[in-house]
Amino acid sequence: DDIREAGTYKSERIITTPQATAIGVAGSSGKILNFCANNYLGLSANNDVINYGKKALDEYGAGLSSVRFICGTQDIHKQLEDKLSKFHQREDTILYASCFDANAGIFEAVLTPEDAVFSDELNHASIIDGIRLCKAKKARYLHRNMADLEEKLRTTDARIKMIVTDGVFSMDGNVAPLPEIFELADRYGAVTFVDDCHATGFFGRTGRGTEEFYGMLGRCDIINSTLGKALGGAAGGYTTGPRELVDLLRQKSRPYLFSNSLPPPVVASASKVIDMLMESSELTAKVQSNTRRFREAMTKAGFTISGMDHPISPVMLGDARLASNFADEMLKRGIYVIGFSYPVVPKGKARIRVQLSAAHSEEEIDRAVAAFIEVGKKLGVVS
């Protein structure tokens, strides 16, 4: 009851169609425009991706009923790992059931009590939980604050120093200052780790993520990312980096050793998306142009949009109940968005997190902006 009274209770709306820009929602008539999915490239219901997954279902079965090292590795698993390595320009890649598992499985396997890990205070919950599992010394630095990070690096005598950051922070749409992080890593002999879940496939000129956004492709030591957002949207995560690291994770990473292999249709779907990205950057360019269109129109209308030219475009409202009511009003107008409030974001910083997709048309974006303006005036957010 306290959660409901605070306006932070999270209800689950029921979708009755495949994930797409226009979806069916239980209790609503007609199709609703979806502006809150991680479906950045619009490929979750792409026919070519679906058919590739169906083909794998027929050829390889529904699942492996095994972990990888017993009898759970098919040739398609190795092929996808190889494709991801080439896409990221890394030596090797290891697949997990999710990026949450990838983050849970790396720090404990790699770091010892003689080591230290330095984590941005707003890193994803999976990073926080993964770091808790390891025995290294732990330090949180202020969000994107390089002076604070340097002070913590300067005062440690750890054997391995690992700097850990999200590439793009999922609640705010802002980007880690990788050039400064890499500079500090060089100065203090630290290893760099980036979780690029909200960048892989669509951020940077060819979709290779936060490194490419800064023109520093190949600079990060370790990248963790997901297959469950831009890369088909089904499930799965991975770590990509030095071959020696991946070999170690195959031997010691508990989520890898004790979780079922990714199902063949999921592997095939992601593999098809990687093929598409290697052939063309058209979808990456489209989501970026859609992002500019939405952000510019909303800013002109008087809304405060957080973040940095990223498809995650949070509409800042402040009050938790206002954010929840705003989302309900948007649904009445055929726009599916969700209000985010504490504990997902800090108190007093509730927002509607809008996410753009390459599949959105300009007309759909304009319709969403018009609905935001109408509701914003009704609720006193804009004049």
Phi, psi and omega in degrees: 000321179298321180295318179295317181296328179282351180078018183250006178291134185253109176271154179253115173284147185259121177266135186249011183223173171299157177292127182197183178287333174241121187228160171267135180235129180304132180093352179243143179266140180076178181280146180247137177282127185262119178235033180221016179266157173276018185278060192300324181264358179071028187255003182299328179240025178292132186299319180296319179293316180298315182295325177295321177294320178297319179299318179293325177299318179290319186277328188241352177095176184283329182190179186256342182052037184196156168282169186298316190280351178267285176211043185243015180249114174258167180299330181291332175295315179292323179297318179293319178300320178294318180297318179295322177298316179293320180299316181272354182061049179239168183285321186202164182217146176235131181273146174231169177292335178198165174288335172303316177293320179300318178289327178288337189261352188265317189290318179297325183285332190256324190259147181240175176300343179277354185256173179218142180238136184241113191240133174302137186296340180255018177299158182300151181305327181293326175292315179302313180295319179297318179295324178301330183285339184269165184260006179290161172293141188239135177220133174257130176257153181302147188305117177057024183261101186286333176294319179292319177298315181298320179300320180288323177294321184295330187261012180251149175241028184296154178293303174250129175248119182243123175265126187238127180211149163295145172288310173237132182274122197291334181273338186246340182071017176263162193246139177298142179282072187300320179303318179290323178296316180296323178297316178293322178299317177296317184293324186248011176066041183258156174269143180249138180229129179233128169270112187250032183302322182263034177216326185298126175098341187215351182250140191091164188302319181245017176081017181269014166098196189296322176304312183292326176306323179267002183070034184230039184302130179091359186280327183285144181286316184225133174236129167252142179204188190230153169263354191267010178237262183291329189274051176105332172079010184278288182187174174104151175215180181196161169244133177232140183170211182297144181301322180299321177295313182297320177301318180296318180296324178297334181267332191236345186282113189296318177298329177287316185288334188239021176236146177303150174298154174300138180297143182308317180297327178291316178299314183294319180300313179295321180299319178296319180296318178299319176302316181296319181291327179289335182270330187205148175252019184299315182292323177299316179296323182293315180294328179290320178291323176298321179299314180298318182299313182293310183299317181295317181292320181290320178296318178299328181282351177105004177279153173264116181251122181277169173091186188232092173041045183239149178304334169287112186233082184290127175269108189281128181237333176091297186274134184295315180294322177299317180298318180294315179295322180299315180297320178296319179293324178295321180297323178299335180261013173084018180241122181265107172223163184235140174276133177249134181213181180304138009268005180291323175232164181299153176301140180083002180235038177296153185202166165259116179269104177272138176232124181272152179232153174296338182278346177293136174274163177298323179296320179294320178296315180297322178295319178295317179299317180298321178293319177301317182294317180298312180291320180302320178290321180297321183264004175078023180275320176231160182255000000 
